[in-house]
Coordinates of C-alpha atoms and ligand atoms in Angstrom, one line a residue:
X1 CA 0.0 0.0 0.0
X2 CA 1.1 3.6 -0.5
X3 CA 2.7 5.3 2.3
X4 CA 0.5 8.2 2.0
X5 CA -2.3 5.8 2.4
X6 CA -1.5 4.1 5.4
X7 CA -2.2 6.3 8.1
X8 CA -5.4 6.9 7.0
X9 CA -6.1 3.1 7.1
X10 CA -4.6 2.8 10.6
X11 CA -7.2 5.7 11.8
X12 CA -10.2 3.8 10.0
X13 CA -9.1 0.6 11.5
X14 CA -8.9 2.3 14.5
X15 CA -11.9 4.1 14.6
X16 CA -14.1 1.1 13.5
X17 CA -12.8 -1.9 15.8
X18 CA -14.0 -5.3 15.3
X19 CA -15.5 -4.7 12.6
X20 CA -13.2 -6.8 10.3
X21 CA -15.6 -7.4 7.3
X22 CA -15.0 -3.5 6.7
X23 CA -11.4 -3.3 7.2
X24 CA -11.4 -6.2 4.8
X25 CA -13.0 -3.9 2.1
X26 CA -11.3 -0.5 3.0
X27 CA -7.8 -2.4 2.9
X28 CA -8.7 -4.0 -0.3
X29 CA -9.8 -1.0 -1.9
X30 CA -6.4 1.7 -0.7
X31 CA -4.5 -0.7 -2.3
X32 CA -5.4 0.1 -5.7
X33 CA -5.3 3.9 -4.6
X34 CA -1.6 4.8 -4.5
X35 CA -1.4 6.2 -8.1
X36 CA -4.4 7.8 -7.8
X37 CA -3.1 10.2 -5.3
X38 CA 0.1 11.3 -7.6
X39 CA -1.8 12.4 -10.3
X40 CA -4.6 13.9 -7.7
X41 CA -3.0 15.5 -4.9
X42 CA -6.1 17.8 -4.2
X43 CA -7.6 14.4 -3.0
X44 CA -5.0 14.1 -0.4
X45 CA -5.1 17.9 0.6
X46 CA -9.4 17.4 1.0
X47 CA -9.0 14.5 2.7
X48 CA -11.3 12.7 0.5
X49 CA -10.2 9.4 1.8
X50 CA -10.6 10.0 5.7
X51 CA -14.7 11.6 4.5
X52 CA -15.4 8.6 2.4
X53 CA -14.3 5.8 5.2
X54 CA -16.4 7.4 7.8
X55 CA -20.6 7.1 6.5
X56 CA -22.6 10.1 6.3
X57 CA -25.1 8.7 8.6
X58 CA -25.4 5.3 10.8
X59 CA -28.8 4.6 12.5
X60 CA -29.4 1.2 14.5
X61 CA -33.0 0.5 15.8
X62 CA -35.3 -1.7 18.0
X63 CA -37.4 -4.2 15.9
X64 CA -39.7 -5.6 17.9
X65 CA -41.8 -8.3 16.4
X66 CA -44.7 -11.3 17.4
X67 CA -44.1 -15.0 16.5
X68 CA -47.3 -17.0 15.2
X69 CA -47.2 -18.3 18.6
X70 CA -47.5 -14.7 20.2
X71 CA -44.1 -14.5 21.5
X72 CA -42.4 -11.2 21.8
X73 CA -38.8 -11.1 19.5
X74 CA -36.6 -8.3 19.4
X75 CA -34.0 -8.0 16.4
X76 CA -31.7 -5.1 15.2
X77 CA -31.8 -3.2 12.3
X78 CA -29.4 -1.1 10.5
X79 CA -29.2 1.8 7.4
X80 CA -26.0 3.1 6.9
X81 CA -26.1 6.0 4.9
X82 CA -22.5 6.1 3.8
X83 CA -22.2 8.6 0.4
X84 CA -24.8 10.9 -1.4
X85 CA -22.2 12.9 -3.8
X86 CA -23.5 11.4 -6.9
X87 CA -27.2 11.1 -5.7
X88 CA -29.8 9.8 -3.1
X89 CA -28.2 6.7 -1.2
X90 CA -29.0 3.2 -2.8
X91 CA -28.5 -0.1 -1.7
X92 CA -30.2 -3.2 -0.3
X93 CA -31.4 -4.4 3.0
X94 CA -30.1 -8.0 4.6
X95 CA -32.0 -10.1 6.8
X96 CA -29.5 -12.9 8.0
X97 CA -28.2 -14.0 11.7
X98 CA -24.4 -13.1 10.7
X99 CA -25.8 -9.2 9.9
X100 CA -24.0 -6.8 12.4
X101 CA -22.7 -3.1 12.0
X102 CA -19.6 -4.3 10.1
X103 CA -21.1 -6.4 7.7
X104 CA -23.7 -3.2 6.7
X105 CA -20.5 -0.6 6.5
X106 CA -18.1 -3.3 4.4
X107 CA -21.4 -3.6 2.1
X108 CA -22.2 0.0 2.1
X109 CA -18.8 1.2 1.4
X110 CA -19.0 -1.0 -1.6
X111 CA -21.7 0.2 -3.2
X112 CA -20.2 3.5 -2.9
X113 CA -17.4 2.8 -5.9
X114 CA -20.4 0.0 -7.4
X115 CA -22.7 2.6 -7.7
X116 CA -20.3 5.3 -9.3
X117 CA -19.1 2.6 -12.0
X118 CA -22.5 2.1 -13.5
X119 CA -22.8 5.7 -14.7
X120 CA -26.5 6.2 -12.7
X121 CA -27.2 9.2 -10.5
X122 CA -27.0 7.1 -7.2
X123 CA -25.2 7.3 -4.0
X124 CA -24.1 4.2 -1.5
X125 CA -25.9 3.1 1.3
X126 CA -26.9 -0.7 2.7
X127 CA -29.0 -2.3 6.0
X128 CA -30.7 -4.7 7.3
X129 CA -31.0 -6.8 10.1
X130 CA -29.8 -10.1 12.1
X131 CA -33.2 -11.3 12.2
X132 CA -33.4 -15.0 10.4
X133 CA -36.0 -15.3 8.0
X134 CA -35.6 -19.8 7.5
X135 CA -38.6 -21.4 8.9
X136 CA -40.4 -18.7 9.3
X137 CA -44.5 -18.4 8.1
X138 CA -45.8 -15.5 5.7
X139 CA -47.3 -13.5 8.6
X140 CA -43.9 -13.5 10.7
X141 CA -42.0 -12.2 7.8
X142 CA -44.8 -9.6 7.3
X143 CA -44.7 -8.4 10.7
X144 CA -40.9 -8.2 10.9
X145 CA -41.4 -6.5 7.6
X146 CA -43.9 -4.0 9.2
X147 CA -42.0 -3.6 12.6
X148 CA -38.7 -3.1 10.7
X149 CA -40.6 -0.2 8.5
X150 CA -42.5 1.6 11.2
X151 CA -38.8 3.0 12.4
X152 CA -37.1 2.9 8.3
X153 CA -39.6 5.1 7.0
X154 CA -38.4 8.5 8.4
X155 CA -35.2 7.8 7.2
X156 CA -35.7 6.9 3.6
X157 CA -37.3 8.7 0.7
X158 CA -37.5 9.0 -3.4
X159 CA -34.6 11.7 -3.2
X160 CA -32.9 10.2 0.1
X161 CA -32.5 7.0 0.5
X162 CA -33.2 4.1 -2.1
X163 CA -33.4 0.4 -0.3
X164 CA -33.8 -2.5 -2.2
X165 CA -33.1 -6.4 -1.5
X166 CA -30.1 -8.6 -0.6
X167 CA -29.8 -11.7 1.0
X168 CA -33.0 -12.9 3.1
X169 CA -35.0 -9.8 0.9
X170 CA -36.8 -10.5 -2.4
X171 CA -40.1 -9.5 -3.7
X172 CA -42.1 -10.8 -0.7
X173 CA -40.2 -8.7 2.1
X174 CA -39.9 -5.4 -0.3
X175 CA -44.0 -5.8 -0.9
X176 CA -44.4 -6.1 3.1
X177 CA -42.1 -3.1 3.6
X178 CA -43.8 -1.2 0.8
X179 CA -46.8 -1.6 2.2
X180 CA -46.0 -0.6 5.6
X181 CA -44.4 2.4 4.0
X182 CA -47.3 3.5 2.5
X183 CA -50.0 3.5 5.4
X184 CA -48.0 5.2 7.2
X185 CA -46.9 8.1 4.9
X186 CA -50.0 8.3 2.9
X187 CA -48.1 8.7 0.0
X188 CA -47.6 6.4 -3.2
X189 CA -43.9 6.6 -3.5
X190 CA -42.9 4.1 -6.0
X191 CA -39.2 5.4 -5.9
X192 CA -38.7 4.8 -2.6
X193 CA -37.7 0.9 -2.9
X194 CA -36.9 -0.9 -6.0
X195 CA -37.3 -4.7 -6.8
X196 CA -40.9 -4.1 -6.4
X197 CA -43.3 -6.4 -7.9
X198 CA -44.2 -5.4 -11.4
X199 CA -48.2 -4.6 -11.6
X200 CA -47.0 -2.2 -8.8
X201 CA -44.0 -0.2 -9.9
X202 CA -41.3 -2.7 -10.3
X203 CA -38.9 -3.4 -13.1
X204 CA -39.0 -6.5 -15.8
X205 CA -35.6 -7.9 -15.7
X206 CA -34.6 -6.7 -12.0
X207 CA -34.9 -9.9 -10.5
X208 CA -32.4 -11.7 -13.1
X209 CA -30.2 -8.5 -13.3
X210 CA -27.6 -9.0 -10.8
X211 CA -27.4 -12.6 -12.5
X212 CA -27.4 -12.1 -16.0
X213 CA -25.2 -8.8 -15.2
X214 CA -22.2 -11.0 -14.5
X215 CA -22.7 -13.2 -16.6
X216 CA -22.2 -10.7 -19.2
X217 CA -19.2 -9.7 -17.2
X218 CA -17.6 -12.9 -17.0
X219 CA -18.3 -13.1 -20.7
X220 CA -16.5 -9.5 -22.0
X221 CA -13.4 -10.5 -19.5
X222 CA -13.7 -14.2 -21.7
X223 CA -13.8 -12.2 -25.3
X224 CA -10.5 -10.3 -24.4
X225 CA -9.0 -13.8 -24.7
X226 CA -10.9 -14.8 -27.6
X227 CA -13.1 -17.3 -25.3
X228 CA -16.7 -16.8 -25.0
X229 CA -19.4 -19.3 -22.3
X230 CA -19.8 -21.5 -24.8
X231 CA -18.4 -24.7 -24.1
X232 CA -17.3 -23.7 -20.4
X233 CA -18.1 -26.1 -17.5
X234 CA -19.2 -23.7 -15.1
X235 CA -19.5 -23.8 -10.9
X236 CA -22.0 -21.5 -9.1
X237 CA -21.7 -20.9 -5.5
X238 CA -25.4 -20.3 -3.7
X239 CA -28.8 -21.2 -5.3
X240 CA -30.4 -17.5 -4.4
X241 CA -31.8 -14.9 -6.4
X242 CA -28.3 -14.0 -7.8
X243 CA -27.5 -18.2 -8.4
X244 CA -30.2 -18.7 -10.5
X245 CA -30.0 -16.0 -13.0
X246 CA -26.5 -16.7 -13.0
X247 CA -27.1 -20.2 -14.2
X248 CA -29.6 -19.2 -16.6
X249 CA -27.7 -16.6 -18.2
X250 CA -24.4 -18.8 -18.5
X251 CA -26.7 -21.8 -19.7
X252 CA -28.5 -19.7 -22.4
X253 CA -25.0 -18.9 -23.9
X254 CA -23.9 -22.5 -24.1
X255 CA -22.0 -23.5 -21.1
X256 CA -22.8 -26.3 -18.5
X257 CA -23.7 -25.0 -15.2
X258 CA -22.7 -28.5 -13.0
X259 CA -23.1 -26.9 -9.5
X260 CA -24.5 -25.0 -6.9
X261 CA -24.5 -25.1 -3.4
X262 CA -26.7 -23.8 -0.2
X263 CA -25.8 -23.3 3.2
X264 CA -25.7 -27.0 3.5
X265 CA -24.4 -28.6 1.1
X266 CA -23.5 -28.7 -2.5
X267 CA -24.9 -30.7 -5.8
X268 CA -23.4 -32.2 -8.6
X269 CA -25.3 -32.4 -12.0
X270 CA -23.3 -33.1 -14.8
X271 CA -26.0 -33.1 -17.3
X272 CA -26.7 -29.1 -16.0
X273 CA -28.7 -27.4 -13.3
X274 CA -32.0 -28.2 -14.4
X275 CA -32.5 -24.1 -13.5
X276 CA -36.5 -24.1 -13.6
X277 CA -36.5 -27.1 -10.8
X278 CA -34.1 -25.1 -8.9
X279 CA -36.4 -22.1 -9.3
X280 CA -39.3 -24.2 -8.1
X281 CA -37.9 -25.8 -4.8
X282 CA -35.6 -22.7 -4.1
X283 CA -38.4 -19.6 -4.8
X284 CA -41.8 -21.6 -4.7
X285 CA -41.3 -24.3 -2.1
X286 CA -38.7 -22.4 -0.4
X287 CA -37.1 -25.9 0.6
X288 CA -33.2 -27.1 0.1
X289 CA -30.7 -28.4 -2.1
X290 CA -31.3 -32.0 -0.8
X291 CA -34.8 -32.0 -2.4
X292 CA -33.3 -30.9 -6.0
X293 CA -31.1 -33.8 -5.8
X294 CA -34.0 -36.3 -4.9
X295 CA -36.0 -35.8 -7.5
X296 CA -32.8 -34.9 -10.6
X297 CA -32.2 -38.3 -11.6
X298 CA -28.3 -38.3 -12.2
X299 CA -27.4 -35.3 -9.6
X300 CA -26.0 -36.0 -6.6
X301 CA -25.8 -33.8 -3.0
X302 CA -22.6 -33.0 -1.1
X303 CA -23.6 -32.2 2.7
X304 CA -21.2 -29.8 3.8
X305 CA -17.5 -29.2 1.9
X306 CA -16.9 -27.1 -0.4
X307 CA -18.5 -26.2 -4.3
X308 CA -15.1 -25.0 -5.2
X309 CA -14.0 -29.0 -4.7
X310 CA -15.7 -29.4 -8.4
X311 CA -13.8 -28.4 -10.6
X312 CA -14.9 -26.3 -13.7
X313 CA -13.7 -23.7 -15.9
X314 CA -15.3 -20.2 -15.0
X315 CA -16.2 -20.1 -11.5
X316 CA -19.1 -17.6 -10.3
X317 CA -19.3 -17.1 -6.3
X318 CA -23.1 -15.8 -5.8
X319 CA -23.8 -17.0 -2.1
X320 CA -21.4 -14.8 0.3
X321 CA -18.8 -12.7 1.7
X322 CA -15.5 -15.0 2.2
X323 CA -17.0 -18.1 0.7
X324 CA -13.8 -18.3 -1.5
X325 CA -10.6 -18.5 0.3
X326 CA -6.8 -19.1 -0.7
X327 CA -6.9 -22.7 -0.7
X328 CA -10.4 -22.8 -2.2
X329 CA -8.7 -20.5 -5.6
X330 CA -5.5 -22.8 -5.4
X331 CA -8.0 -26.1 -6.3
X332 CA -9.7 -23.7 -8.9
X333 CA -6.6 -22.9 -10.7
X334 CA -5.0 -26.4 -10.7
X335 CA -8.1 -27.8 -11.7
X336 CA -8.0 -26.1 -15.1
X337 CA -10.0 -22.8 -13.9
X338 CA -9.6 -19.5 -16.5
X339 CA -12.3 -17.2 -15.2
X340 CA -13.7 -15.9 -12.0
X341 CA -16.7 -13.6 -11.6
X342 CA -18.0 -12.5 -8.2
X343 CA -22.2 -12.3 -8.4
X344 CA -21.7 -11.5 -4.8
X345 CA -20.1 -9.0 -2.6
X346 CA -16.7 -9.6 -1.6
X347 CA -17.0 -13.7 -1.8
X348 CA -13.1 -14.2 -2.7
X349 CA -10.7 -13.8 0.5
X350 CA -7.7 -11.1 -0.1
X351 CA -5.5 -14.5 -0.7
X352 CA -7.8 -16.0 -3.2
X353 CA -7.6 -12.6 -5.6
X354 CA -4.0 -13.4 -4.8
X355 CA -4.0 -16.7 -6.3
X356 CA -6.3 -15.9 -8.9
X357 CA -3.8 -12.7 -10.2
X358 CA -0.8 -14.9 -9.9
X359 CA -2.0 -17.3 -12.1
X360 CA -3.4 -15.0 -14.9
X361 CA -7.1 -16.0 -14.1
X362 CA -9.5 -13.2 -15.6
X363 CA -11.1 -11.9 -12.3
X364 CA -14.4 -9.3 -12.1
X365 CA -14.8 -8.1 -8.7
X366 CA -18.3 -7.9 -7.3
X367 CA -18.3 -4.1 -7.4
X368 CA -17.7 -4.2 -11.2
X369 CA -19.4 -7.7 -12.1
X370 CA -22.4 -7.5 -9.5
X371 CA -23.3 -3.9 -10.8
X372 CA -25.8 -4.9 -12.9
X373 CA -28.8 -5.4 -9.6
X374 CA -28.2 -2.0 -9.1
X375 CA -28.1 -0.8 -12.2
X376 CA -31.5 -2.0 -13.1
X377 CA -33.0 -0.5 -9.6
X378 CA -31.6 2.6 -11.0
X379 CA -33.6 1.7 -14.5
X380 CA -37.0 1.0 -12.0
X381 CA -36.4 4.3 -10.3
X382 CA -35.9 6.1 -13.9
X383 CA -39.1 4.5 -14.7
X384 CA -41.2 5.5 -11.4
X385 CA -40.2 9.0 -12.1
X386 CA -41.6 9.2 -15.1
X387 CA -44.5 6.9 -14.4
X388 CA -44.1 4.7 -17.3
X389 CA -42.9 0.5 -17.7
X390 CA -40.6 -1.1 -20.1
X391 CA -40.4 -3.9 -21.9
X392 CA -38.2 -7.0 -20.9
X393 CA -36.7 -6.7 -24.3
X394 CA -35.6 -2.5 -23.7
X395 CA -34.7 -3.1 -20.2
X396 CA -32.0 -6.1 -21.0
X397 CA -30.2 -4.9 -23.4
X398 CA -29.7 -1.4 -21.5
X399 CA -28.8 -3.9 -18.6
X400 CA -26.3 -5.1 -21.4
X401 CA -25.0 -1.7 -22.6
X402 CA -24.5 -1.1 -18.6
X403 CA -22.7 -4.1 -18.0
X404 CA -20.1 -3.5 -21.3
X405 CA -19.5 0.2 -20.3
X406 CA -18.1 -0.9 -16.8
X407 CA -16.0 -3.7 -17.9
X408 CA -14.7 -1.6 -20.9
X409 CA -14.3 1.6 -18.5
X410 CA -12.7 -1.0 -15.8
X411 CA -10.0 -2.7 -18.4
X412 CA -9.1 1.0 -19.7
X413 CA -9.1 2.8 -16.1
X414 CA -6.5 -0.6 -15.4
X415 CA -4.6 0.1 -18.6
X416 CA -4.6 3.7 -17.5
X417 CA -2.9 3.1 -14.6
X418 CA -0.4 0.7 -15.9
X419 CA -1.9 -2.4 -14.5
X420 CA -3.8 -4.2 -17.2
X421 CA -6.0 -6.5 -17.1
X422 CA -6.6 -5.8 -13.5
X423 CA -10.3 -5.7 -12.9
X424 CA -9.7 -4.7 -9.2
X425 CA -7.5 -1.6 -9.8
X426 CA -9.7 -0.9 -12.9
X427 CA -13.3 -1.0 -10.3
X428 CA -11.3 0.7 -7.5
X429 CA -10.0 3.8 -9.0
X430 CA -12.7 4.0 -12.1
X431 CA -15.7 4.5 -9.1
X432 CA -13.3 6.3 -6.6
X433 CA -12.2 9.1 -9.0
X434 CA -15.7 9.6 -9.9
X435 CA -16.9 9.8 -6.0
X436 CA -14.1 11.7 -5.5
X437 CA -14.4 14.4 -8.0
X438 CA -18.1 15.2 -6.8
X439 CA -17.3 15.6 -3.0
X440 CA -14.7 18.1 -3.9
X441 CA -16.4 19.6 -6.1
X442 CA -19.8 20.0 -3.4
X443 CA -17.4 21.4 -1.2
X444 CA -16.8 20.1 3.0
X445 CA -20.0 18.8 3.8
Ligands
NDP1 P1 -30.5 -14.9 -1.5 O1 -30.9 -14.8 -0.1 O2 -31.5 -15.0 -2.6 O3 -29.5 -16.2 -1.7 C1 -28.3 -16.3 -0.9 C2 -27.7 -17.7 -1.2 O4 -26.4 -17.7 -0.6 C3 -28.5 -18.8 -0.7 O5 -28.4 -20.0 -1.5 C4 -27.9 -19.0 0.7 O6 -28.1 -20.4 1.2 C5 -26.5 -18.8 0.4 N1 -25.8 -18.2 1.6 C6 -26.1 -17.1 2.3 N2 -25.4 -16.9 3.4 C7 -24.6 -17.9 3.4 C8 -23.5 -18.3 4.3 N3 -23.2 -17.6 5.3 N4 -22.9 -19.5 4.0 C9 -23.2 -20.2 2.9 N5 -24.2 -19.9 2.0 C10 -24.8 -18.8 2.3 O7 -29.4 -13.7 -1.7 P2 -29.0 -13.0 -3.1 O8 -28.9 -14.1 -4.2 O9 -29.8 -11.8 -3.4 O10 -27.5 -12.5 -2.7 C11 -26.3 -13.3 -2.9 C12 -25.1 -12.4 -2.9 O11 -25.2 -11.5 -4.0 C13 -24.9 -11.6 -1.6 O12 -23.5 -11.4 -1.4 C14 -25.5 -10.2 -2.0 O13 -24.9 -9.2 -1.3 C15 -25.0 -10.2 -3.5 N6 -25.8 -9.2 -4.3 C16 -27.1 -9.4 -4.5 C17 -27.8 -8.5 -5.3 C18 -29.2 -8.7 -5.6 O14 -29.7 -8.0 -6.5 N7 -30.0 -9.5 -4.9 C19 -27.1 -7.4 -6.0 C20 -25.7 -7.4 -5.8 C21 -25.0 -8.3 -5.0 P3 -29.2 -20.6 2.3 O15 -30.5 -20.5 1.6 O16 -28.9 -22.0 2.8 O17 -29.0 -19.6 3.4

């Protein structure tokens, strides 16, 4: 890291103990920042970095909530407002038992330099809340959802603050939360969340675009090297929303998607995810992996180890943070590996991107390959305002233009600064220049 960098990290870290999921992303991101700050000392001299690393806003609240069986729960929720200097904040909301204030920040800092790559007039911001949605029924989710809104609602707003989903959140929580929203404001605000259902002011093609988005990734990194998906034997890590639009994307362009995993487990189906059974257990039944396997003939399920055991030749981590660690990228590579592409955030370990640049593997980090879920909530919130719909048709292939403007303005912002082919430094400076620019520019606020 750059000497003039590393104070500044030691002050973050300093400021922000324990929280090592955010260390993990502020770290990774100063690395790529040195060169940055020779060609832009007014950066240094604004102290741009030390603003950026500490959120504009943090709010944690009581979410009280009744079981079916009348007990009295109390989770914690979280928004992190962390940057509005390219417009209101935007990013999703998490419901998962690992979701504490570092896990929000590392996410929200994220989307800062995500958010600034895609072109769109959106700021960075996350949340949610270590309440665990598995097992349980409609109504509980619904009056989580509610309970969780009743305190959200005064912070968020069309031209403030933008949630969508994320882990544990798909249509079913945002439609709770919207409604909640609502009766209490009085007001029809479509723009306030995105990934809404569609006959009420949500986008075709949002819920495959974080999917399909890096898949098309994956695929402009592959044409660089004359390679394209089809053909490819491809591993999938999760079997979520993001999963299983990655799978059907990669499958419609010819390759053979021959795993996926859960929490659980793994399975093995060398024939190809079968993706609209997946769908069907995963998003109808909302049961597990073990089921797909019991009724795929020829598929098998792994309880426990690792998806990164199977080898394949593009490998697309979609489940979670860490998921993807040194040893896990060593097996990749020597198991005949070419291409990485993270669907989710921050899935590959510092020493996996290691072992991945070391060995010349094309590699898309989440902020630049992910970028396509957001994107399309900023395509939904460009429809709200003007109160009209696309068509599937209009809305993927400017989804497609999206996704081919940040890999192009990544591989150039890399070439640039005399590290091609380096997707990381590409996504790292490309959103932070941007981001940067505008907070000097809207003077010390
Ligand atoms: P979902 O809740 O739909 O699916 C998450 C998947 O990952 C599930 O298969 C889940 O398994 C698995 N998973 C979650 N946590 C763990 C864990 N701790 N260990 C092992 N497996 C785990 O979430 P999404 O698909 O929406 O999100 C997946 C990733 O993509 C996240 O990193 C998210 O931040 C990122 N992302 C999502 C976007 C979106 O538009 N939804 C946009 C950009 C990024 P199980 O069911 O067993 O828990």
């Amino acid at each position: 890291m750059d000497s003039r960098l590393e104070g500044i990290r030691d002050t973050v870290l300093a400021r922000n103990p324990g929280e090592k999921e955010f260390h993990q992303a502020v770290i990774e991101v100063f690395e790529s920042l040195g060169p940055v700050h020779d060609r832009h000392p007014e950066f240094l001299e604004g102290a741009v970095l030390e603003r950026l690393c500490e959120p504009e806003r943090q709010i944690i609240f009581r979410v009280p909530w009744t079981d079916d069986a009348g007990r009295v729960h109390v989770n914690r929720g979280f928004r992190v407002e962390f940057n509005s200097a390219l417009g209101p904040y935007k990013g999703g909301l998490r419901f998962h038992p690992s979701v504490y204030l570092g896990i929000v920040k590392f996410l929200g800092f994220e989307q800062i330099f995500k958010n600034a790559l895609t072109g769109m007039p959106i700021g960075g911001g996350k949340g949610g809340s270590d309440f665990d949605p598995r097992g349980r029924s409609d109504a509980e989710i619904m009056r989580f959802c509610q309970s969780f809104m009743t305190e959200l609602y005064r912070h968020i707003g069309e031209y403030t603050d933008v949630p969508a989903g994320d882990i544990g959140v798909g249509g079913r929580e945002i439609g709770y939360l919207f409604g909640q929203y609502k009766r209490i404001t009085n007001r029809y605000e479509s723009g306030v969340l995105t990934g809404k259902g569609i006959s009420w002011g949500g986008s075709l093609v949002r819920p495959e675009a974080t999917g399909y988005g890096t898949v098309i990734f994956a695929q402009e990194m592959l044409k660089t090297r004359g390679q394209s998906f089809d053909g490819q034997r491809v591993v999938v890590s999760g079997s979520g929303n993001v999963a299983i639009h990655a799978i059907a994307k990669a499958q419609s362009l010819g390759a053979t998607v021959v795993a996926c995993s859960d929490s659980a487990g793994y399975v093995v189906d060398e024939a190809g995810i079968d993706v609209e059974l997946l769908r069907h257990i995963k998003e109808v039944e909302r049961g597990r992996l073990t089921e797909y396997a019991a009724r795929r003939g020829g598929a098998t399920h792994v309880t426990g180890g690792s998806v990164w055991d199977v080898n394949g030749t593009v490998a697309l981590p979609c489940a979670t943070q860490n998921e993807l660690d040194g040893d896990a990228a060593a097996k990749l590579v020597s198991n005949g590996l070419i291409a990485v592409a993270e669907g989710a955030n921050m899935p590959s370990t510092r020493e996996a991107v290691s072992v991945f640049h070391e060995a010349g593997i094309l590699f898309g980090p989440g902020k630049a390959a992910n970028a396509g879920g957001v994107a399309t909530s900023a395509l939904e919130m460009q429809q709200n305002a003007s109160r009209d719909s696309w068509s599937f048709e209009h809305t993927e292939q400017r989804l497609t233009e999206i996704m081919v403007g940040i890999h192009d303005r990544c591989a150039a912002t890399a070439d640039e600064y005399g590290a091609p082919g380096n997707y990381v430094v590409g996504a790292n400076i490309g959103g932070f220049v941007k981001v940067a620019d505008a907070m000097l520019a809207q003077g010390l606020i």
